[in-house]
Amino acid sequence: MVNAEPKRAGSVAPHLDQLKGRHRMKRIVLLAAIPALALGACSRNAQEQTEQAGNAIAADASATTRNAASDVSSATDEAFGKAERGLDRAGDHIANATDRAGRAIDRGADDAGRAISNGADRAADATGNTLEKAGRALKD
């Protein structure tokens, strides 16, 4: 038995449905590929921006470190300068105090020498007077 119905109408319709399905699939693939390509381009752009941001952060961190080191160095220099000036002033005060003490000792020694000299003069005068009295008493 042969089928009397024409195969044309029945065979064309499933074939057209398959073509439509493939055409839809191609559209879906193309539509999915466009955002994927855009995302890939964005990813490169994002990667470049991320790299630039990383470089900027690294440069800022490096500059901050250099500035901090410079600030520490300046503060250290300033502290040493103040300490040095303080020691110089202390040395000056010590030298001045030593000079004043030396002058006071000299004055004291001079005063003691004058007192001794005056005492020796008075003792000599007293001794001379006593000898003169003894000599006069022997004479008389």
Tab-separated table of N, CA and C in Angstrom, residues 13-72:
chain	number	residue	atom	x	y	z
A	13	ALA	N	6.655	21.087	6.003
A	13	ALA	CA	6.367	21.716	7.291
A	13	ALA	C	7.381	21.320	8.361
A	14	PRO	N	7.720	20.037	8.520
A	14	PRO	CA	8.734	19.735	9.539
A	14	PRO	C	10.089	20.311	9.174
A	15	HIS	N	10.402	20.357	7.919
A	15	HIS	CA	11.686	20.918	7.482
A	15	HIS	C	11.739	22.412	7.784
A	16	LEU	N	10.647	23.113	7.515
A	16	LEU	CA	10.592	24.544	7.825
A	16	LEU	C	10.705	24.779	9.323
A	17	ASP	N	10.105	23.941	10.103
A	17	ASP	CA	10.206	24.073	11.563
A	17	ASP	C	11.647	23.883	12.024
A	18	GLN	N	12.343	22.927	11.394
A	18	GLN	CA	13.756	22.716	11.750
A	18	GLN	C	14.586	23.924	11.378
A	19	LEU	N	14.315	24.507	10.189
A	19	LEU	CA	15.052	25.713	9.782
A	19	LEU	C	14.778	26.872	10.727
A	20	LYS	N	13.545	27.045	11.101
A	20	LYS	CA	13.199	28.111	12.032
A	20	LYS	C	13.897	27.892	13.377
A	21	GLY	N	13.927	26.660	13.816
A	21	GLY	CA	14.589	26.345	15.097
A	21	GLY	C	16.086	26.640	15.036
A	22	ARG	N	16.716	26.262	13.904
A	22	ARG	CA	18.149	26.544	13.740
A	22	ARG	C	18.404	28.032	13.655
A	23	HIS	N	17.512	28.734	12.958
A	23	HIS	CA	17.639	30.181	12.811
A	23	HIS	C	17.510	30.857	14.186
A	24	ARG	N	16.581	30.381	14.977
A	24	ARG	CA	16.432	30.910	16.338
A	24	ARG	C	17.673	30.638	17.168
A	25	MET	N	18.212	29.463	17.013
A	25	MET	CA	19.409	29.093	17.771
A	25	MET	C	20.565	29.999	17.393
A	26	LYS	N	20.700	30.298	16.087
A	26	LYS	CA	21.765	31.193	15.641
A	26	LYS	C	21.561	32.581	16.227
A	27	ARG	N	20.306	33.028	16.262
A	27	ARG	CA	20.019	34.332	16.857
A	27	ARG	C	20.415	34.351	18.331
A	28	ILE	N	20.064	33.326	19.020
A	28	ILE	CA	20.389	33.241	20.449
A	28	ILE	C	21.900	33.252	20.648
A	29	VAL	N	22.602	32.467	19.836
A	29	VAL	CA	24.062	32.418	19.935
A	29	VAL	C	24.657	33.794	19.646
A	30	LEU	N	24.134	34.447	18.564
A	30	LEU	CA	24.639	35.782	18.223
A	30	LEU	C	24.314	36.787	19.318
A	31	LEU	N	23.098	36.717	19.821
A	31	LEU	CA	22.706	37.643	20.890
A	31	LEU	C	23.528	37.397	22.162
A	32	ALA	N	23.868	36.170	22.443
A	32	ALA	CA	24.695	35.857	23.614
A	32	ALA	C	26.150	36.250	23.374
A	33	ALA	N	26.588	36.159	22.108
A	33	ALA	CA	27.982	36.490	21.795
A	33	ALA	C	28.249	37.983	21.923
A	34	ILE	N	27.280	38.808	21.569
A	34	ILE	CA	27.478	40.269	21.624
A	34	ILE	C	27.775	40.718	23.055
A	35	PRO	N	26.957	40.354	24.048
A	35	PRO	CA	27.308	40.759	25.425
A	35	PRO	C	28.614	40.132	25.903
A	36	ALA	N	28.884	38.906	25.447
A	36	ALA	CA	30.137	38.264	25.848
A	36	ALA	C	31.328	39.049	25.319
A	37	LEU	N	31.234	39.470	24.034
A	37	LEU	CA	32.316	40.290	23.472
A	37	LEU	C	32.414	41.631	24.191
A	38	ALA	N	31.269	42.240	24.471
A	38	ALA	CA	31.256	43.512	25.199
A	38	ALA	C	31.841	43.319	26.593
A	39	LEU	N	31.472	42.212	27.240
A	39	LEU	CA	32.014	41.923	28.556
A	39	LEU	C	33.515	41.705	28.487
A	40	GLY	N	33.971	41.032	27.424
A	40	GLY	CA	35.415	40.846	27.232
A	40	GLY	C	36.116	42.169	27.062
A	41	ALA	N	35.516	43.071	26.281
A	41	ALA	CA	36.099	44.409	26.094
A	41	ALA	C	36.079	45.161	27.410
A	42	CYS	N	34.963	45.043	28.146
A	42	CYS	CA	34.881	45.703	29.451
A	42	CYS	C	35.917	45.120	30.398
A	43	SER	N	36.123	43.831	30.309
A	43	SER	CA	37.095	43.194	31.180
A	43	SER	C	38.492	43.733	30.906
A	44	ARG	N	38.839	43.897	29.619
A	44	ARG	CA	40.152	44.479	29.302
A	44	ARG	C	40.236	45.894	29.832
A	45	ASN	N	39.151	46.650	29.612
A	45	ASN	CA	39.107	48.022	30.104
A	45	ASN	C	39.187	48.022	31.628
A	46	ALA	N	38.419	47.121	32.242
A	46	ALA	CA	38.439	47.034	33.707
A	46	ALA	C	39.819	46.628	34.201
A	47	GLN	N	40.458	45.704	33.482
A	47	GLN	CA	41.806	45.286	33.862
A	47	GLN	C	42.776	46.449	33.761
A	48	GLU	N	42.671	47.227	32.683
A	48	GLU	CA	43.561	48.381	32.524
A	48	GLU	C	43.315	49.401	33.615
A	49	GLN	N	42.034	49.650	33.902
A	49	GLN	CA	41.722	50.610	34.959
A	49	GLN	C	42.189	50.107	36.313
A	50	THR	N	42.023	48.814	36.543
A	50	THR	CA	42.496	48.221	37.794
A	50	THR	C	44.007	48.337	37.900
A	51	GLU	N	44.686	48.064	36.785
A	51	GLU	CA	46.149	48.193	36.779
A	51	GLU	C	46.564	49.632	37.041
A	52	GLN	N	45.882	50.591	36.400
A	52	GLN	CA	46.201	52.001	36.618
A	52	GLN	C	45.932	52.397	38.067
A	53	ALA	N	44.823	51.913	38.610
A	53	ALA	CA	44.502	52.213	40.007
A	53	ALA	C	45.546	51.607	40.935
A	54	GLY	N	45.958	50.384	40.632
A	54	GLY	CA	47.006	49.737	41.433
A	54	GLY	C	48.307	50.511	41.372
A	55	ASN	N	48.663	50.956	40.159
A	55	ASN	CA	49.891	51.749	40.009
A	55	ASN	C	49.788	53.057	40.776
A	56	ALA	N	48.608	53.683	40.726
A	56	ALA	CA	48.414	54.946	41.456
A	56	ALA	C	48.512	54.716	42.956
A	57	ILE	N	47.914	53.631	43.430
A	57	ILE	CA	47.994	53.304	44.858
A	57	ILE	C	49.433	53.037	45.261
A	58	ALA	N	50.164	52.288	44.441
A	58	ALA	CA	51.568	51.998	44.735
A	58	ALA	C	52.395	53.281	44.753
A	59	ALA	N	52.134	54.170	43.793
A	59	ALA	CA	52.868	55.442	43.749
A	59	ALA	C	52.539	56.286	44.971
A	60	ASP	N	51.253	56.325	45.358
A	60	ASP	CA	50.860	57.078	46.555
A	60	ASP	C	51.508	56.485	47.802
A	61	ALA	N	51.510	55.164	47.900
A	61	ALA	CA	52.132	54.518	49.064
A	61	ALA	C	53.630	54.813	49.107
A	62	SER	N	54.265	54.775	47.949
A	62	SER	CA	55.699	55.075	47.879
A	62	SER	C	55.969	56.517	48.278
A	63	ALA	N	55.148	57.438	47.764
A	63	ALA	CA	55.333	58.863	48.111
A	63	ALA	C	55.073	59.083	49.596
A	64	THR	N	54.053	58.422	50.125
A	64	THR	CA	53.746	58.551	51.554
A	64	THR	C	54.898	58.023	52.395
A	65	THR	N	55.479	56.908	51.985
A	65	THR	CA	56.615	56.345	52.702
A	65	THR	C	57.810	57.287	52.650
A	66	ARG	N	58.077	57.856	51.454
A	66	ARG	CA	59.190	58.807	51.334
A	66	ARG	C	58.943	60.032	52.202
A	67	ASN	N	57.707	60.544	52.184
A	67	ASN	CA	57.376	61.711	53.007
A	67	ASN	C	57.512	61.393	54.490
A	68	ALA	N	57.051	60.214	54.890
A	68	ALA	CA	57.150	59.826	56.295
A	68	ALA	C	58.612	59.706	56.701
A	69	ALA	N	59.427	59.099	55.845
A	69	ALA	CA	60.854	58.976	56.147
A	69	ALA	C	61.501	60.351	56.233
A	70	SER	N	61.105	61.234	55.336
A	70	SER	CA	61.635	62.596	55.363
A	70	SER	C	61.201	63.317	56.634
A	71	ASP	N	59.922	63.135	57.018
A	71	ASP	CA	59.420	63.763	58.242
A	71	ASP	C	60.154	63.236	59.469
A	72	VAL	N	60.385	61.929	59.519
A	72	VAL	CA	61.113	61.332	60.645
A	72	VAL	C	62.538	61.861	60.677
